[in-house]
Amino acid sequence: QVQLVESGGALVQPGGSLRLSCAFSGFTLDSYGLGWFRQAPGKEREGVSCTSSVDGSTHYAESVKGRFTVSRDNAKNTVYLQMNSLKPEDTAVYYCAADPFNPGLAFLDYEYWGQGTQVTVSS
């Protein structure tokens, strides 16, 4: 019953901004940790952020710290990833994922995944 659906991916110029959405159902954020991940062609999937179900705090990967911000709208059961100062190396398919055991940035430990949304940063 757990479902996650990403949206908001687009083609954007370097230095631009984009906000991704992760609409979820079948769980609450005080019972499941939620993470954002990305995968570029030919590269391994990497963690972008993880939000704890214990206190709601978010940890960011060093590569995006200071540029990306996670927020939520509890009424809409939606988590957002605000991406600013985008770089070509941010180009990837972005996924949101959930797990009941707050696995952090380790993507192999997440049980539930959305289908992903494409973000392309290019001039």
mmCIF file of N, CA and C in Angstrom:
data_model
loop_
_atom_site.group_PDB
_atom_site.id
_atom_site.type_symbol
_atom_site.label_atom_id
_atom_site.label_comp_id
_atom_site.label_asym_id
_atom_site.label_seq_id
_atom_site.Cartn_x
_atom_site.Cartn_y
_atom_site.Cartn_z
ATOM 1 N N GLN A 1 0.807 -1.220 0.000
ATOM 2 C CA GLN A 1 0.000 0.000 0.000
ATOM 3 C C GLN A 1 0.842 1.273 0.000
ATOM 4 N N VAL A 2 2.098 1.158 0.380
ATOM 5 C CA VAL A 2 2.973 2.324 0.357
ATOM 6 C C VAL A 2 3.253 2.708 -1.088
ATOM 7 N N GLN A 3 3.041 3.976 -1.406
ATOM 8 C CA GLN A 3 3.291 4.489 -2.743
ATOM 9 C C GLN A 3 3.977 5.849 -2.663
ATOM 10 N N LEU A 4 4.867 6.100 -3.609
ATOM 11 C CA LEU A 4 5.526 7.382 -3.730
ATOM 12 C C LEU A 4 5.575 7.753 -5.206
ATOM 13 N N VAL A 5 5.259 8.996 -5.515
ATOM 14 C CA VAL A 5 5.240 9.468 -6.892
ATOM 15 C C VAL A 5 5.988 10.789 -6.973
ATOM 16 N N GLU A 6 7.083 10.804 -7.734
ATOM 17 C CA GLU A 6 7.855 12.024 -7.938
ATOM 18 C C GLU A 6 7.308 12.807 -9.131
ATOM 19 N N SER A 7 7.468 14.112 -9.076
ATOM 20 C CA SER A 7 7.103 14.963 -10.193
ATOM 21 C C SER A 7 7.917 16.245 -10.127
ATOM 22 N N GLY A 8 7.904 17.004 -11.209
ATOM 23 C CA GLY A 8 8.564 18.294 -11.242
ATOM 24 C C GLY A 8 9.866 18.338 -12.013
ATOM 25 N N GLY A 9 10.346 17.207 -12.491
ATOM 26 C CA GLY A 9 11.584 17.192 -13.252
ATOM 27 C C GLY A 9 11.439 17.954 -14.557
ATOM 28 N N ALA A 10 12.548 18.564 -15.009
ATOM 29 C CA ALA A 10 12.514 19.392 -16.206
ATOM 30 C C ALA A 10 13.915 19.648 -16.713
ATOM 31 N N LEU A 11 13.998 20.309 -17.873
ATOM 32 C CA LEU A 11 15.254 20.818 -18.400
ATOM 33 C C LEU A 11 15.449 22.227 -17.870
ATOM 34 N N VAL A 12 16.599 22.485 -17.242
ATOM 35 C CA VAL A 12 16.873 23.787 -16.656
ATOM 36 C C VAL A 12 18.315 24.188 -16.961
ATOM 37 N N GLN A 13 18.563 25.481 -17.086
ATOM 38 C CA GLN A 13 19.907 25.976 -17.363
ATOM 39 C C GLN A 13 20.779 25.960 -16.115
ATOM 40 N N PRO A 14 22.096 25.834 -16.283
ATOM 41 C CA PRO A 14 22.991 25.923 -15.126
ATOM 42 C C PRO A 14 22.744 27.211 -14.344
ATOM 43 N N GLY A 15 22.741 27.089 -13.016
ATOM 44 C CA GLY A 15 22.453 28.226 -12.154
ATOM 45 C C GLY A 15 20.986 28.404 -11.848
ATOM 46 N N GLY A 16 20.133 27.664 -12.518
ATOM 47 C CA GLY A 16 18.707 27.771 -12.311
ATOM 48 C C GLY A 16 18.220 26.996 -11.108
ATOM 49 N N SER A 17 16.906 27.041 -10.893
ATOM 50 C CA SER A 17 16.277 26.379 -9.757
ATOM 51 C C SER A 17 15.131 25.500 -10.212
ATOM 52 N N LEU A 18 14.818 24.515 -9.394
ATOM 53 C CA LEU A 18 13.740 23.587 -9.685
ATOM 54 C C LEU A 18 13.243 23.009 -8.371
ATOM 55 N N ARG A 19 11.947 22.748 -8.277
ATOM 56 C CA ARG A 19 11.391 22.113 -7.090
ATOM 57 C C ARG A 19 10.717 20.803 -7.473
ATOM 58 N N LEU A 20 11.208 19.720 -6.888
ATOM 59 C CA LEU A 20 10.622 18.411 -7.098
ATOM 60 C C LEU A 20 9.626 18.097 -5.995
ATOM 61 N N SER A 21 8.610 17.306 -6.326
ATOM 62 C CA SER A 21 7.604 16.893 -5.358
ATOM 63 C C SER A 21 7.603 15.382 -5.217
ATOM 64 N N CYS A 22 7.348 14.919 -4.010
ATOM 65 C CA CYS A 22 7.167 13.500 -3.741
ATOM 66 C C CYS A 22 5.859 13.344 -2.988
ATOM 67 N N ALA A 23 4.824 12.913 -3.697
ATOM 68 C CA ALA A 23 3.530 12.650 -3.081
ATOM 69 C C ALA A 23 3.501 11.205 -2.603
ATOM 70 N N PHE A 24 3.116 11.009 -1.353
ATOM 71 C CA PHE A 24 3.171 9.668 -0.798
ATOM 72 C C PHE A 24 1.857 9.280 -0.130
ATOM 73 N N SER A 25 1.671 7.970 0.040
ATOM 74 C CA SER A 25 0.508 7.432 0.730
ATOM 75 C C SER A 25 0.888 6.110 1.374
ATOM 76 N N GLY A 26 0.100 5.685 2.352
ATOM 77 C CA GLY A 26 0.340 4.418 3.011
ATOM 78 C C GLY A 26 1.241 4.482 4.227
ATOM 79 N N PHE A 27 1.707 5.673 4.575
ATOM 80 C CA PHE A 27 2.537 5.845 5.766
ATOM 81 C C PHE A 27 2.521 7.302 6.181
ATOM 82 N N THR A 28 3.079 7.591 7.335
ATOM 83 C CA THR A 28 3.246 8.956 7.809
ATOM 84 C C THR A 28 4.722 9.214 8.059
ATOM 85 N N LEU A 29 5.096 10.468 8.051
ATOM 86 C CA LEU A 29 6.500 10.823 8.196
ATOM 87 C C LEU A 29 7.016 10.682 9.620
ATOM 88 N N ASP A 30 6.142 10.399 10.563
ATOM 89 C CA ASP A 30 6.615 10.111 11.914
ATOM 90 C C ASP A 30 6.808 8.615 12.140
ATOM 91 N N SER A 31 6.585 7.808 11.083
ATOM 92 C CA SER A 31 6.809 6.373 11.178
ATOM 93 C C SER A 31 7.801 5.842 10.143
ATOM 94 N N TYR A 32 8.046 6.608 9.075
ATOM 95 C CA TYR A 32 8.980 6.218 8.017
ATOM 96 C C TYR A 32 9.980 7.329 7.762
ATOM 97 N N GLY A 33 11.235 6.934 7.607
ATOM 98 C CA GLY A 33 12.215 7.877 7.124
ATOM 99 C C GLY A 33 12.042 8.063 5.630
ATOM 100 N N LEU A 34 12.337 9.254 5.125
ATOM 101 C CA LEU A 34 12.195 9.536 3.702
ATOM 102 C C LEU A 34 13.493 10.107 3.148
ATOM 103 N N GLY A 35 13.910 9.569 2.016
ATOM 104 C CA GLY A 35 15.139 10.026 1.398
ATOM 105 C C GLY A 35 14.948 10.426 -0.047
ATOM 106 N N TRP A 36 15.806 11.320 -0.518
ATOM 107 C CA TRP A 36 15.910 11.667 -1.932
ATOM 108 C C TRP A 36 17.223 11.088 -2.466
ATOM 109 N N PHE A 37 17.158 10.489 -3.646
ATOM 110 C CA PHE A 37 18.308 9.872 -4.282
ATOM 111 C C PHE A 37 18.350 10.274 -5.740
ATOM 112 N N ARG A 38 19.497 10.086 -6.368
ATOM 113 C CA ARG A 38 19.601 10.382 -7.789
ATOM 114 C C ARG A 38 20.560 9.408 -8.453
ATOM 115 N N GLN A 39 20.341 9.200 -9.749
ATOM 116 C CA GLN A 39 21.199 8.310 -10.513
ATOM 117 C C GLN A 39 21.397 8.866 -11.919
ATOM 118 N N ALA A 40 22.644 9.120 -12.260
ATOM 119 C CA ALA A 40 23.006 9.572 -13.590
ATOM 120 C C ALA A 40 23.404 8.368 -14.437
ATOM 121 N N PRO A 41 23.303 8.468 -15.769
ATOM 122 C CA PRO A 41 23.687 7.353 -16.637
ATOM 123 C C PRO A 41 25.121 6.905 -16.386
ATOM 124 N N GLY A 42 25.311 5.607 -16.209
ATOM 125 C CA GLY A 42 26.634 5.064 -15.995
ATOM 126 C C GLY A 42 27.193 5.242 -14.599
ATOM 127 N N LYS A 43 26.427 5.803 -13.682
ATOM 128 C CA LYS A 43 26.889 6.029 -12.320
ATOM 129 C C LYS A 43 25.995 5.305 -11.322
ATOM 130 N N GLU A 44 26.544 5.050 -10.149
ATOM 131 C CA GLU A 44 25.776 4.424 -9.087
ATOM 132 C C GLU A 44 24.779 5.412 -8.503
ATOM 133 N N ARG A 45 23.693 4.881 -7.973
ATOM 134 C CA ARG A 45 22.722 5.714 -7.294
ATOM 135 C C ARG A 45 23.344 6.295 -6.028
ATOM 136 N N GLU A 46 23.089 7.569 -5.778
ATOM 137 C CA GLU A 46 23.658 8.215 -4.612
ATOM 138 C C GLU A 46 22.580 8.928 -3.795
ATOM 139 N N GLY A 47 22.816 8.996 -2.508
ATOM 140 C CA GLY A 47 21.900 9.681 -1.623
ATOM 141 C C GLY A 47 22.034 11.188 -1.738
ATOM 142 N N VAL A 48 20.920 11.884 -1.713
ATOM 143 C CA VAL A 48 20.874 13.338 -1.750
ATOM 144 C C VAL A 48 20.526 13.898 -0.374
ATOM 145 N N SER A 49 19.505 13.335 0.249
ATOM 146 C CA SER A 49 19.083 13.769 1.568
ATOM 147 C C SER A 49 18.327 12.646 2.257
ATOM 148 N N CYS A 50 18.229 12.736 3.574
ATOM 149 C CA CYS A 50 17.409 11.798 4.330
ATOM 150 C C CYS A 50 16.779 12.545 5.494
ATOM 151 N N THR A 51 15.502 12.282 5.713
ATOM 152 C CA THR A 51 14.748 12.932 6.778
ATOM 153 C C THR A 51 14.306 11.886 7.783
ATOM 154 N N SER A 52 14.602 12.122 9.042
ATOM 155 C CA SER A 52 14.330 11.163 10.099
ATOM 156 C C SER A 52 12.871 11.195 10.530
ATOM 157 N N SER A 53 12.315 10.016 10.794
ATOM 158 C CA SER A 53 10.967 9.920 11.337
ATOM 159 C C SER A 53 10.931 10.219 12.832
ATOM 160 N N VAL A 54 12.088 10.244 13.477
ATOM 161 C CA VAL A 54 12.160 10.464 14.917
ATOM 162 C C VAL A 54 11.949 11.928 15.267
ATOM 163 N N ASP A 55 12.688 12.819 14.600
ATOM 164 C CA ASP A 55 12.581 14.238 14.931
ATOM 165 C C ASP A 55 12.361 15.139 13.723
ATOM 166 N N GLY A 56 12.279 14.551 12.526
ATOM 167 C CA GLY A 56 12.045 15.326 11.325
ATOM 168 C C GLY A 56 13.260 16.034 10.770
ATOM 169 N N SER A 57 14.421 15.829 11.367
ATOM 170 C CA SER A 57 15.629 16.494 10.895
ATOM 171 C C SER A 57 16.096 15.890 9.578
ATOM 172 N N THR A 58 16.778 16.697 8.767
ATOM 173 C CA THR A 58 17.247 16.269 7.453
ATOM 174 C C THR A 58 18.755 16.400 7.347
ATOM 175 N N HIS A 59 19.388 15.379 6.824
ATOM 176 C CA HIS A 59 20.813 15.384 6.530
ATOM 177 C C HIS A 59 20.996 15.431 5.024
ATOM 178 N N TYR A 60 21.957 16.235 4.565
ATOM 179 C CA TYR A 60 22.212 16.406 3.144
ATOM 180 C C TYR A 60 23.586 15.887 2.765
ATOM 181 N N ALA A 61 23.682 15.339 1.567
ATOM 182 C CA ALA A 61 24.982 14.967 1.036
ATOM 183 C C ALA A 61 25.833 16.211 0.849
ATOM 184 N N GLU A 62 27.151 16.074 1.005
ATOM 185 C CA GLU A 62 28.049 17.219 0.876
ATOM 186 C C GLU A 62 27.947 17.883 -0.495
ATOM 187 N N SER A 63 27.655 17.112 -1.521
ATOM 188 C CA SER A 63 27.604 17.645 -2.870
ATOM 189 C C SER A 63 26.441 18.608 -3.106
ATOM 190 N N VAL A 64 25.417 18.551 -2.249
ATOM 191 C CA VAL A 64 24.248 19.409 -2.432
ATOM 192 C C VAL A 64 24.008 20.340 -1.253
ATOM 193 N N LYS A 65 24.766 20.198 -0.193
ATOM 194 C CA LYS A 65 24.571 21.008 1.011
ATOM 195 C C LYS A 65 24.710 22.492 0.689
ATOM 196 N N GLY A 66 23.737 23.266 1.144
ATOM 197 C CA GLY A 66 23.725 24.691 0.878
ATOM 198 C C GLY A 66 22.989 25.071 -0.382
ATOM 199 N N ARG A 67 22.705 24.103 -1.250
ATOM 200 C CA ARG A 67 21.982 24.356 -2.495
ATOM 201 C C ARG A 67 20.597 23.724 -2.510
ATOM 202 N N PHE A 68 20.451 22.568 -1.890
ATOM 203 C CA PHE A 68 19.177 21.841 -1.878
ATOM 204 C C PHE A 68 18.552 21.922 -0.493
ATOM 205 N N THR A 69 17.220 21.991 -0.443
ATOM 206 C CA THR A 69 16.492 22.059 0.818
ATOM 207 C C THR A 69 15.240 21.195 0.748
ATOM 208 N N VAL A 70 15.014 20.395 1.782
ATOM 209 C CA VAL A 70 13.824 19.552 1.872
ATOM 210 C C VAL A 70 12.779 20.238 2.745
ATOM 211 N N SER A 71 11.533 20.209 2.307
ATOM 212 C CA SER A 71 10.423 20.728 3.090
ATOM 213 C C SER A 71 9.228 19.794 2.916
ATOM 214 N N ARG A 72 8.153 20.088 3.640
ATOM 215 C CA ARG A 72 6.991 19.210 3.567
ATOM 216 C C ARG A 72 5.696 19.995 3.695
ATOM 217 N N ASP A 73 4.624 19.410 3.173
ATOM 218 C CA ASP A 73 3.273 19.898 3.361
ATOM 219 C C ASP A 73 2.486 18.715 3.911
ATOM 220 N N ASN A 74 2.290 18.697 5.211
ATOM 221 C CA ASN A 74 1.631 17.563 5.850
ATOM 222 C C ASN A 74 0.187 17.363 5.378
ATOM 223 N N ALA A 75 -0.516 18.449 5.096
ATOM 224 C CA ALA A 75 -1.896 18.356 4.649
ATOM 225 C C ALA A 75 -2.009 17.672 3.294
ATOM 226 N N LYS A 76 -0.981 17.814 2.464
ATOM 227 C CA LYS A 76 -0.996 17.225 1.127
ATOM 228 C C LYS A 76 -0.218 15.919 1.037
ATOM 229 N N ASN A 77 0.354 15.471 2.149
ATOM 230 C CA ASN A 77 1.211 14.274 2.138
ATOM 231 C C ASN A 77 2.251 14.372 1.026
ATOM 232 N N THR A 78 2.967 15.477 1.024
ATOM 233 C CA THR A 78 3.943 15.743 -0.018
ATOM 234 C C THR A 78 5.225 16.282 0.592
ATOM 235 N N VAL A 79 6.349 15.789 0.099
ATOM 236 C CA VAL A 79 7.671 16.275 0.468
ATOM 237 C C VAL A 79 8.289 16.925 -0.758
ATOM 238 N N TYR A 80 8.975 18.046 -0.555
ATOM 239 C CA TYR A 80 9.559 18.794 -1.655
ATOM 240 C C TYR A 80 11.076 18.815 -1.556
ATOM 241 N N LEU A 81 11.717 18.838 -2.702
ATOM 242 C CA LEU A 81 13.154 19.044 -2.783
ATOM 243 C C LEU A 81 13.388 20.295 -3.612
ATOM 244 N N GLN A 82 13.739 21.395 -2.943
ATOM 245 C CA GLN A 82 14.055 22.643 -3.623
ATOM 246 C C GLN A 82 15.522 22.616 -4.029
ATOM 247 N N MET A 83 15.789 22.761 -5.309
ATOM 248 C CA MET A 83 17.140 22.693 -5.841
ATOM 249 C C MET A 83 17.506 24.045 -6.439
ATOM 250 N N ASN A 84 18.544 24.670 -5.894
ATOM 251 C CA ASN A 84 19.018 25.962 -6.366
ATOM 252 C C ASN A 84 20.449 25.839 -6.877
ATOM 253 N N SER A 85 20.870 26.837 -7.631
ATOM 254 C CA SER A 85 22.237 26.874 -8.171
ATOM 255 C C SER A 85 22.608 25.556 -8.843
ATOM 256 N N LEU A 86 21.738 25.091 -9.704
ATOM 257 C CA LEU A 86 21.924 23.785 -10.329
ATOM 258 C C LEU A 86 23.138 23.759 -11.246
ATOM 259 N N LYS A 87 23.810 22.621 -11.248
ATOM 260 C CA LYS A 87 25.007 22.390 -12.042
ATOM 261 C C LYS A 87 24.764 21.239 -13.009
ATOM 262 N N PRO A 88 25.518 21.178 -14.111
ATOM 263 C CA PRO A 88 25.360 20.049 -15.036
ATOM 264 C C PRO A 88 25.517 18.694 -14.350
ATOM 265 N N GLU A 89 26.377 18.602 -13.348
ATOM 266 C CA GLU A 89 26.568 17.341 -12.647
ATOM 267 C C GLU A 89 25.382 16.939 -11.779
ATOM 268 N N ASP A 90 24.383 17.815 -11.634
ATOM 269 C CA ASP A 90 23.146 17.459 -10.951
ATOM 270 C C ASP A 90 22.190 16.705 -11.864
ATOM 271 N N THR A 91 22.511 16.604 -13.143
ATOM 272 C CA THR A 91 21.667 15.888 -14.091
ATOM 273 C C THR A 91 21.546 14.423 -13.691
ATOM 274 N N ALA A 92 20.315 13.958 -13.525
ATOM 275 C CA ALA A 92 20.074 12.588 -13.081
ATOM 276 C C ALA A 92 18.575 12.341 -13.013
ATOM 277 N N VAL A 93 18.219 11.082 -12.848
ATOM 278 C CA VAL A 93 16.862 10.739 -12.457
ATOM 279 C C VAL A 93 16.801 10.824 -10.937
ATOM 280 N N TYR A 94 15.846 11.565 -10.419
ATOM 281 C CA TYR A 94 15.702 11.760 -8.985
ATOM 282 C C TYR A 94 14.566 10.906 -8.447
ATOM 283 N N TYR A 95 14.829 10.230 -7.344
ATOM 284 C CA TYR A 95 13.868 9.338 -6.714
ATOM 285 C C TYR A 95 13.621 9.754 -5.273
ATOM 286 N N CYS A 96 12.408 9.538 -4.783
ATOM 287 C CA CYS A 96 12.169 9.576 -3.357
ATOM 288 C C CYS A 96 11.902 8.155 -2.884
ATOM 289 N N ALA A 97 12.261 7.890 -1.648
ATOM 290 C CA ALA A 97 12.145 6.554 -1.093
ATOM 291 C C ALA A 97 11.779 6.632 0.380
ATOM 292 N N ALA A 98 11.165 5.577 0.890
ATOM 293 C CA ALA A 98 10.745 5.534 2.286
ATOM 294 C C ALA A 98 11.075 4.188 2.897
ATOM 295 N N ASP A 99 11.342 4.215 4.181
ATOM 296 C CA ASP A 99 11.659 2.988 4.913
ATOM 297 C C ASP A 99 11.327 3.183 6.379
ATOM 298 N N PRO A 100 10.805 2.138 7.047
ATOM 299 C CA PRO A 100 10.411 2.291 8.454
ATOM 300 C C PRO A 100 11.566 2.353 9.438
ATOM 301 N N PHE A 101 12.813 2.149 8.972
ATOM 302 C CA PHE A 101 13.933 2.069 9.909
ATOM 303 C C PHE A 101 14.977 3.160 9.741
ATOM 304 N N ASN A 102 14.603 4.279 9.127
ATOM 305 C CA ASN A 102 15.497 5.431 9.010
ATOM 306 C C ASN A 102 16.910 5.037 8.596
ATOM 307 N N PRO A 103 17.085 4.488 7.390
ATOM 308 C CA PRO A 103 18.403 3.989 6.955
ATOM 309 C C PRO A 103 19.402 5.058 6.537
ATOM 310 N N GLY A 104 19.028 6.327 6.528
ATOM 311 C CA GLY A 104 19.959 7.372 6.159
ATOM 312 C C GLY A 104 20.126 7.495 4.653
ATOM 313 N N LEU A 105 21.375 7.647 4.202
ATOM 314 C CA LEU A 105 21.665 7.862 2.791
ATOM 315 C C LEU A 105 22.039 6.597 2.033
ATOM 316 N N ALA A 106 21.881 5.440 2.658
ATOM 317 C CA ALA A 106 22.204 4.171 2.020
ATOM 318 C C ALA A 106 21.008 3.678 1.215
ATOM 319 N N PHE A 107 21.062 3.820 -0.110
ATOM 320 C CA PHE A 107 19.886 3.522 -0.929
ATOM 321 C C PHE A 107 19.494 2.056 -0.899
ATOM 322 N N LEU A 108 20.448 1.158 -0.694
ATOM 323 C CA LEU A 108 20.136 -0.264 -0.678
ATOM 324 C C LEU A 108 19.268 -0.655 0.505
ATOM 325 N N ASP A 109 19.181 0.192 1.508
ATOM 326 C CA ASP A 109 18.424 -0.126 2.709
ATOM 327 C C ASP A 109 16.989 0.393 2.686
ATOM 328 N N TYR A 110 16.590 1.087 1.631
ATOM 329 C CA TYR A 110 15.224 1.596 1.526
ATOM 330 C C TYR A 110 14.323 0.575 0.857
ATOM 331 N N GLU A 111 13.141 0.405 1.402
ATOM 332 C CA GLU A 111 12.217 -0.613 0.922
ATOM 333 C C GLU A 111 11.293 -0.124 -0.188
ATOM 334 N N TYR A 112 10.809 1.109 -0.090
ATOM 335 C CA TYR A 112 9.814 1.618 -1.025
ATOM 336 C C TYR A 112 10.363 2.762 -1.846
ATOM 337 N N TRP A 113 10.066 2.739 -3.154
ATOM 338 C CA TRP A 113 10.611 3.707 -4.104
ATOM 339 C C TRP A 113 9.559 4.224 -5.060
ATOM 340 N N GLY A 114 9.702 5.475 -5.452
ATOM 341 C CA GLY A 114 8.933 6.007 -6.557
ATOM 342 C C GLY A 114 9.592 5.639 -7.871
ATOM 343 N N GLN A 115 8.989 6.054 -8.983
ATOM 344 C CA GLN A 115 9.503 5.706 -10.304
ATOM 345 C C GLN A 115 10.545 6.680 -10.830
ATOM 346 N N GLY A 116 10.690 7.810 -10.196
ATOM 347 C CA GLY A 116 11.711 8.763 -10.575
ATOM 348 C C GLY A 116 11.220 9.843 -11.509
ATOM 349 N N THR A 117 11.940 10.966 -11.518
ATOM 350 C CA THR A 117 11.651 12.073 -12.414
ATOM 351 C C THR A 117 12.975 12.635 -12.936
ATOM 352 N N GLN A 118 13.028 12.934 -14.232
ATOM 353 C CA GLN A 118 14.272 13.338 -14.883
ATOM 354 C C GLN A 118 14.556 14.814 -14.681
ATOM 355 N N VAL A 119 15.765 15.110 -14.217
ATOM 356 C CA VAL A 119 16.258 16.479 -14.117
ATOM 357 C C VAL A 119 17.470 16.607 -15.025
ATOM 358 N N THR A 120 17.417 17.547 -15.958
ATOM 359 C CA THR A 120 18.520 17.779 -16.873
ATOM 360 C C THR A 120 18.972 19.226 -16.747
ATOM 361 N N VAL A 121 20.249 19.427 -16.432
ATOM 362 C CA VAL A 121 20.819 20.761 -16.286
ATOM 363 C C VAL A 121 21.786 20.974 -17.446
ATOM 364 N N SER A 122 21.416 21.830 -18.373
ATOM 365 C CA SER A 122 22.208 22.028 -19.581
ATOM 366 C C SER A 122 21.882 23.372 -20.211
ATOM 367 N N SER A 123 22.877 23.967 -20.853
ATOM 368 C CA SER A 123 22.678 25.197 -21.593
ATOM 369 C C SER A 123 22.480 24.934 -23.079
#
